[in-house]
XYZ file of C-alpha atoms in Angstrom:
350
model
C 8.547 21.419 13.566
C 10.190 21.568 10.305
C 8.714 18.703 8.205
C 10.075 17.024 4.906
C 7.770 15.416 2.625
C 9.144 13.565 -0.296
C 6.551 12.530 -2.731
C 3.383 15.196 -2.474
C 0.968 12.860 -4.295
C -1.703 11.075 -2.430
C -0.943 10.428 0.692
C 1.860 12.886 1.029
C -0.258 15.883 -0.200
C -3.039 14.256 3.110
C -0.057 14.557 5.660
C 1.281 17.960 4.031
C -2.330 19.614 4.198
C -2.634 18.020 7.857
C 0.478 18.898 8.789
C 0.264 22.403 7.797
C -2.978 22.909 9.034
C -0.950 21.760 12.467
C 0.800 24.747 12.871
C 4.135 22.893 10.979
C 6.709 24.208 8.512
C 6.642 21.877 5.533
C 8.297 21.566 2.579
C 7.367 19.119 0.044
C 8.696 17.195 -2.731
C 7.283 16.696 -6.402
C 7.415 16.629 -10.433
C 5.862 17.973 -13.497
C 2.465 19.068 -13.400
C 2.188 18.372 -9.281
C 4.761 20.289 -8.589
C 3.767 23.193 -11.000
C 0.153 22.908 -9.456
C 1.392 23.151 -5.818
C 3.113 26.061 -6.772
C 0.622 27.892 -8.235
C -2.436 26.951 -5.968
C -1.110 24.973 -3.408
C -2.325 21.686 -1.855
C -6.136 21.617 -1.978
C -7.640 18.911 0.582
C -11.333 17.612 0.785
C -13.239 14.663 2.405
C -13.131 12.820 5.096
C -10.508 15.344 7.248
C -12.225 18.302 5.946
C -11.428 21.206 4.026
C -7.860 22.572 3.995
C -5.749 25.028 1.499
C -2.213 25.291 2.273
C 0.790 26.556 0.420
C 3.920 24.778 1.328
C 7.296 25.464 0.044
C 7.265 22.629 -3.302
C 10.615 21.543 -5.277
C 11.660 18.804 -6.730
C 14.152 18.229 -3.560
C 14.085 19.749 -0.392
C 16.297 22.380 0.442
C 16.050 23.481 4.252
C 17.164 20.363 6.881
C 14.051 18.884 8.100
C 13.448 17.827 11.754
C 11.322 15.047 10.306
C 10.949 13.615 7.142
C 7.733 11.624 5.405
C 8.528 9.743 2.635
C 5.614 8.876 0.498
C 6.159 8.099 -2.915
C 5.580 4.979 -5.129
C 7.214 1.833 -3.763
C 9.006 1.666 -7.370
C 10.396 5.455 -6.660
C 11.293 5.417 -3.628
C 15.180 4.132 -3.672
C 15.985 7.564 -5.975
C 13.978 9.656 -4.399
C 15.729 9.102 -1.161
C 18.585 9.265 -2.713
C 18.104 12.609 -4.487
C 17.787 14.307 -0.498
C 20.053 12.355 0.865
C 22.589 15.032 1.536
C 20.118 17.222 2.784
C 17.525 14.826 4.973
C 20.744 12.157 6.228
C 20.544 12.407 10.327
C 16.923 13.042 10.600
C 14.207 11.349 11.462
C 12.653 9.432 8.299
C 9.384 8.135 8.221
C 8.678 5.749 5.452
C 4.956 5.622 4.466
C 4.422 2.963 1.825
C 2.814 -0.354 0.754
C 5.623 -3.381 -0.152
C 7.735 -4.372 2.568
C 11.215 -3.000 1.371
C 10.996 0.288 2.003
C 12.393 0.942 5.353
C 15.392 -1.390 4.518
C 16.130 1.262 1.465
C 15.678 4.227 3.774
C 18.173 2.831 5.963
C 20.808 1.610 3.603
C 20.291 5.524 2.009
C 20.858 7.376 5.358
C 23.075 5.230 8.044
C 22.841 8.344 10.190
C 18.889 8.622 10.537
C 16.765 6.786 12.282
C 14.196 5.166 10.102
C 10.804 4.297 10.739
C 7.796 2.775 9.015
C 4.389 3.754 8.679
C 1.364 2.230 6.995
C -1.670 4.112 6.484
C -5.425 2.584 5.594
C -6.126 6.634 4.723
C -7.966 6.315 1.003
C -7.135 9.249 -0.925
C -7.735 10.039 -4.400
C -5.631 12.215 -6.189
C -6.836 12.663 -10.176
C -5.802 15.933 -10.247
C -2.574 17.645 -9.995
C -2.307 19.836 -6.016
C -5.968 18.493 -5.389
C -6.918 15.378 -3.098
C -10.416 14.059 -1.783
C -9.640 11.540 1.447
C -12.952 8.956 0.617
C -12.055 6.926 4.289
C -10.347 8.415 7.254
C -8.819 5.781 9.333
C -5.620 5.458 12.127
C -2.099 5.048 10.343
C 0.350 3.150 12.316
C 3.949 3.384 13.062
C 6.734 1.156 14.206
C 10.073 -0.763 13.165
C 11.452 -4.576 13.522
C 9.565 -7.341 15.125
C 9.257 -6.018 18.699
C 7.416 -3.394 21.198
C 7.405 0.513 19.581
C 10.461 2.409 21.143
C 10.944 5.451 22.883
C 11.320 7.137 19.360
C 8.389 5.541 17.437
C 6.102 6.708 20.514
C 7.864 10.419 20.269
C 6.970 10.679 16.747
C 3.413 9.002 16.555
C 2.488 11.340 19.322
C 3.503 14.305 17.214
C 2.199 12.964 14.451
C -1.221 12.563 16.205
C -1.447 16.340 16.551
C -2.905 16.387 12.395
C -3.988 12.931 11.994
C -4.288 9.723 14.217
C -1.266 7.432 13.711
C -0.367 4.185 16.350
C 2.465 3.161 17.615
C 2.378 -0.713 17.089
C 4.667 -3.846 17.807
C 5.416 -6.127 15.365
C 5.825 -3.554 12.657
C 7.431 -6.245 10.012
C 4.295 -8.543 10.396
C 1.603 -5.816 10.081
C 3.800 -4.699 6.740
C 2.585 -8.308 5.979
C -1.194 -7.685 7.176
C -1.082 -4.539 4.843
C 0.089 -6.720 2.069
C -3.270 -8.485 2.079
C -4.830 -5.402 1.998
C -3.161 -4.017 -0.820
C -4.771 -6.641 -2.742
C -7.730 -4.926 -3.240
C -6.078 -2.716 -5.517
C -4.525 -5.148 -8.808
C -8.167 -6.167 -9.701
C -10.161 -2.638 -10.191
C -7.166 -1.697 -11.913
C -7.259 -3.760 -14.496
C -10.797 -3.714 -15.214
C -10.892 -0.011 -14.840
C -13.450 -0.147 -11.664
C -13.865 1.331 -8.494
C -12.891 -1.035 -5.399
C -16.584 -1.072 -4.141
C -17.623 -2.473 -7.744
C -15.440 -4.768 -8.109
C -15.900 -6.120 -4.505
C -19.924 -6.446 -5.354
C -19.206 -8.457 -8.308
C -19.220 -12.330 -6.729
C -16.419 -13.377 -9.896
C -13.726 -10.840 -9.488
C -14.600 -11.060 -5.724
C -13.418 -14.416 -5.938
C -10.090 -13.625 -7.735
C -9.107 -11.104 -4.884
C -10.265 -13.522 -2.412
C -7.793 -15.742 -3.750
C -5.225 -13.337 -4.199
C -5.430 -12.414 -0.406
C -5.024 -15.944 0.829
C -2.142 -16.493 -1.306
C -0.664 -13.481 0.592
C -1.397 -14.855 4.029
C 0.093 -18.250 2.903
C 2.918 -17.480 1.779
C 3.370 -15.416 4.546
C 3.088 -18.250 6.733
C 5.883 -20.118 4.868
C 7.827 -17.575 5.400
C 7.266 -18.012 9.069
C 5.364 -14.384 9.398
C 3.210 -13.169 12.627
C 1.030 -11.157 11.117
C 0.317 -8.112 12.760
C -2.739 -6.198 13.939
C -4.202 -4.230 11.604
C -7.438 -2.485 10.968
C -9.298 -5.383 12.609
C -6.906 -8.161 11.177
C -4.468 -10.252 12.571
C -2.552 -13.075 12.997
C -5.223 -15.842 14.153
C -8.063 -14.356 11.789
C -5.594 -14.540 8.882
C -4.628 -17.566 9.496
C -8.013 -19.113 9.892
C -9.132 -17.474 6.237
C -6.180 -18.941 5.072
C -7.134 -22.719 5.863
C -10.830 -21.520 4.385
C -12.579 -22.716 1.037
C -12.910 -19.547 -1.382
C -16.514 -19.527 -1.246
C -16.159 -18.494 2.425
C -12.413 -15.991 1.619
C -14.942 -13.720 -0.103
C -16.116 -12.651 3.383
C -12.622 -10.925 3.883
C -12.807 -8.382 0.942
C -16.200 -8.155 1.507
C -15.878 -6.926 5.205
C -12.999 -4.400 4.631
C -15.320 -3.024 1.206
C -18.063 -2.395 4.172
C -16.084 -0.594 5.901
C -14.575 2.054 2.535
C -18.198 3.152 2.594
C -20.152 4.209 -0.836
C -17.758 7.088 -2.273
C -15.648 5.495 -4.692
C -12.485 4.281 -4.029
C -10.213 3.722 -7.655
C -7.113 2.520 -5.492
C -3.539 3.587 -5.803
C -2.764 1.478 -8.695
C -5.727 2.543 -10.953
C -5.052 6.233 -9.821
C -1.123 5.596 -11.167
C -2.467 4.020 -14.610
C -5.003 7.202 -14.539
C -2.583 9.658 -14.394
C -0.147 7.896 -17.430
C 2.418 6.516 -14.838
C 4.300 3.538 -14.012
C 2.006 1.267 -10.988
C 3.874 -0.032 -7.964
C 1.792 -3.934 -8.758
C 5.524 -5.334 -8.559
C 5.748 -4.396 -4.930
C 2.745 -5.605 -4.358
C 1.457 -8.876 -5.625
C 5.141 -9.006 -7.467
C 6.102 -9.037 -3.614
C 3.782 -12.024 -3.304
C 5.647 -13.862 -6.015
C 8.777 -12.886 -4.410
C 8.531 -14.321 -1.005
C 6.654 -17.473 -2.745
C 9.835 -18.335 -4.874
C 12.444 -17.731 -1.949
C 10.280 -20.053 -0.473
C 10.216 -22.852 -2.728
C 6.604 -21.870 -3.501
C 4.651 -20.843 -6.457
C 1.719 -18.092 -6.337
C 0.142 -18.428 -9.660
C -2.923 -15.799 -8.867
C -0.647 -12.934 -7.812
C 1.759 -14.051 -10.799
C -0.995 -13.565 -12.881
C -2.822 -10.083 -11.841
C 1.108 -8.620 -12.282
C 1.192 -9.363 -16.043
C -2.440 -8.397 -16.350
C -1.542 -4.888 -14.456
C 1.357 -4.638 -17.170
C -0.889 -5.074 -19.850
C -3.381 -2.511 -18.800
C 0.165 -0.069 -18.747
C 1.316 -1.150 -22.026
C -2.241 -0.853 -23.292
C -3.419 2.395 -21.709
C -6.614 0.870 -20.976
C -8.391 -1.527 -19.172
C -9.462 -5.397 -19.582
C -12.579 -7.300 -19.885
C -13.800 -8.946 -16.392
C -13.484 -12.185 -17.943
C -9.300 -11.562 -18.295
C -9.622 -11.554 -14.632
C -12.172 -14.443 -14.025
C -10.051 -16.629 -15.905
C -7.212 -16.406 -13.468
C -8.583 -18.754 -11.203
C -9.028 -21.312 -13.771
C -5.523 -21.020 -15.002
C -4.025 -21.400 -11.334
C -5.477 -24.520 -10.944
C -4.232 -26.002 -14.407
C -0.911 -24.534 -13.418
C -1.283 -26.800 -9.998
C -2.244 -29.869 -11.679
C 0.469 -29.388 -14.833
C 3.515 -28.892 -12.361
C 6.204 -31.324 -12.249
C 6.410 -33.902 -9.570
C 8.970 -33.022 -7.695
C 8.174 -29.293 -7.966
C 7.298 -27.115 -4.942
C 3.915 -28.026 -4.000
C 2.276 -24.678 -3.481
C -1.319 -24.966 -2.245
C -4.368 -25.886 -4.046
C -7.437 -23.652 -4.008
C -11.059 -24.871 -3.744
């Protein structure tokens, strides 16, 4: 097939070198010194999926109709970047493979003629340096749309998909965009303090302040009257049970998906962003958080706070002492106590 990929970094360059290696026709998407690389050299892929050198067509839009398009850049670029190949990509099928939970709503307001799908990958990836990228965990993707069973066309194009690198078609697609929220939120904290994800889970203190971070997720969630869907060994009932749990005991939750990642270090997309000079995607992620909290009548002080401490680190260009970080949990709770009466309760950590 001939496949689109908009956004080359990470994850895109993965599914470009996979896809290539496949036997398909791609054409990727990029800027600056990733596109220039790409040209030159190629993609260059290492880790967990092995080696692979490819040398797909690279531009800063794509300019042969695709049979299928993968859109993987940053949450915050997506809306232009879909734009930008909208002429050319409108009618086909779009993939959207990114962390938030707006994407596939863009994608379809963008291209009323394609059908629009969503995929969220657990696939680790580190990408430091321009056309090169080192998958540190392998691990299923999965695909699906809306709140029910995976259609005819969400089976069609996992199955193709499945050909480079496993990807699942699952139901309840919205809800497991909600699972892979609390996921995400391993990556505000080793950003800030400029650590890998393993470190920063083996430290008890900031494993506390993603603990927390990841229950506010899950309960705000809730009040927003979310099944959470299956997801790398998480769902609904388990979330909702470390939702109802002291933090002492939340820490098991980051601590279980940190043995999983393995020993190779794992920076997280948000570090790698503030690595490379460029704008993070922290406010559709734990700005998400804050999001749903408000439209709920909620507040979610611990996500409020790792977004302006992500901000910082970009304003800054570097990163924060662990005690910035410990000191969010402290601050929640004067936050809790200080609030008005009258004011939307929120919850109360312990």
């Amino acid at each position: 097939m001939r496949i689109g990929i908009i956004g080359a970094g990470a994850l895109g360059g993965t599914f470009a070198a996979l896809l290539a290696r496949a036997g398909h026709d791609v054409e990727v998407t990029a800027r600056g010194a990733g596109l220039e690389a790409i040209r030159a050299g190629g993609i260059r892929l290492s880790g967990g999926y092995g080696d692979a050198h490819v040398h797909p067509a690279a531009g800063e839009r794509l300019t042969a109709r695709p049979d299928l398009v993968l859109v993987c850049t940053k949450a915050q670029d997506a809306e232009a970047a879909i734009a930008a190949n909208a002429d050319t990509v409108d009618g086909a099928t779009v993939v959207v493979v990114q962390n938030g939970l707006d994407g596939v709503a863009t994608a379809e307001r963008l291209l009323p003629r394609s059908t629009c799908l969503g995929m969220l990958s657990i696939i680790a990836a580190n990408y430091t340096e321009p056309g090169s990228v080192r998958v540190t965990t392998t691990a299923a993707s999965y695909l699906g749309r809306g709140d029910g069973e995976p259609d005819e066309e969400v089976r069609r194009v996992a199955a193709l998909l499945s050909e480079a690198v496993p990807v699942v078609a699952i139901p309840n697609f919205r809800g497991a965009q909600w699972t892979k929220l609390v996921v995400n939120m391993l990556n505000a904290v080793p950003a800030i303090v400029g650590r890998s994800v393993q470190d920063v889970v083996d430290d008890r203190a900031l494993r506390r302040v993603v603990a927390a971070s990841m229950r506010e997720t899950v309960r705000v969630g809730m009040a927003r009257g979310i099944r959470f869907g299956s997801l790398q060994g998480l769902g609904d009932r388990r979330l909702r049970f470390f939702a109802r749990l002291p933090l002492a005991l939340g820490q098991l939750l980051p601590w279980s998906m940190r043995v999983r990642m393995g020993d190779v270090p794992n920076l997280g997309s948000t570090q790698q962003s503030l690595r490379r000079g460029q704008p993070t995607e922290i406010d559709f992620l734990n700005g998400a958080v804050v999001r749903e909290a408000e439209a709920s009548g909620l507040d979610a002080p611990v996500n409020r706070a790792l977004v302006a401490l992500v901000h910082e680190v970009e304003r800054a260009g570097a990163p924060l002492p662990a005690e910035r970080v410990t000191a969010v949990l402290a601050a929640s709770r004067r936050s809790r106590r200080n609030r008005p009466a009258g004011a939307a309760p929120g919850r109360r950590g312990r």
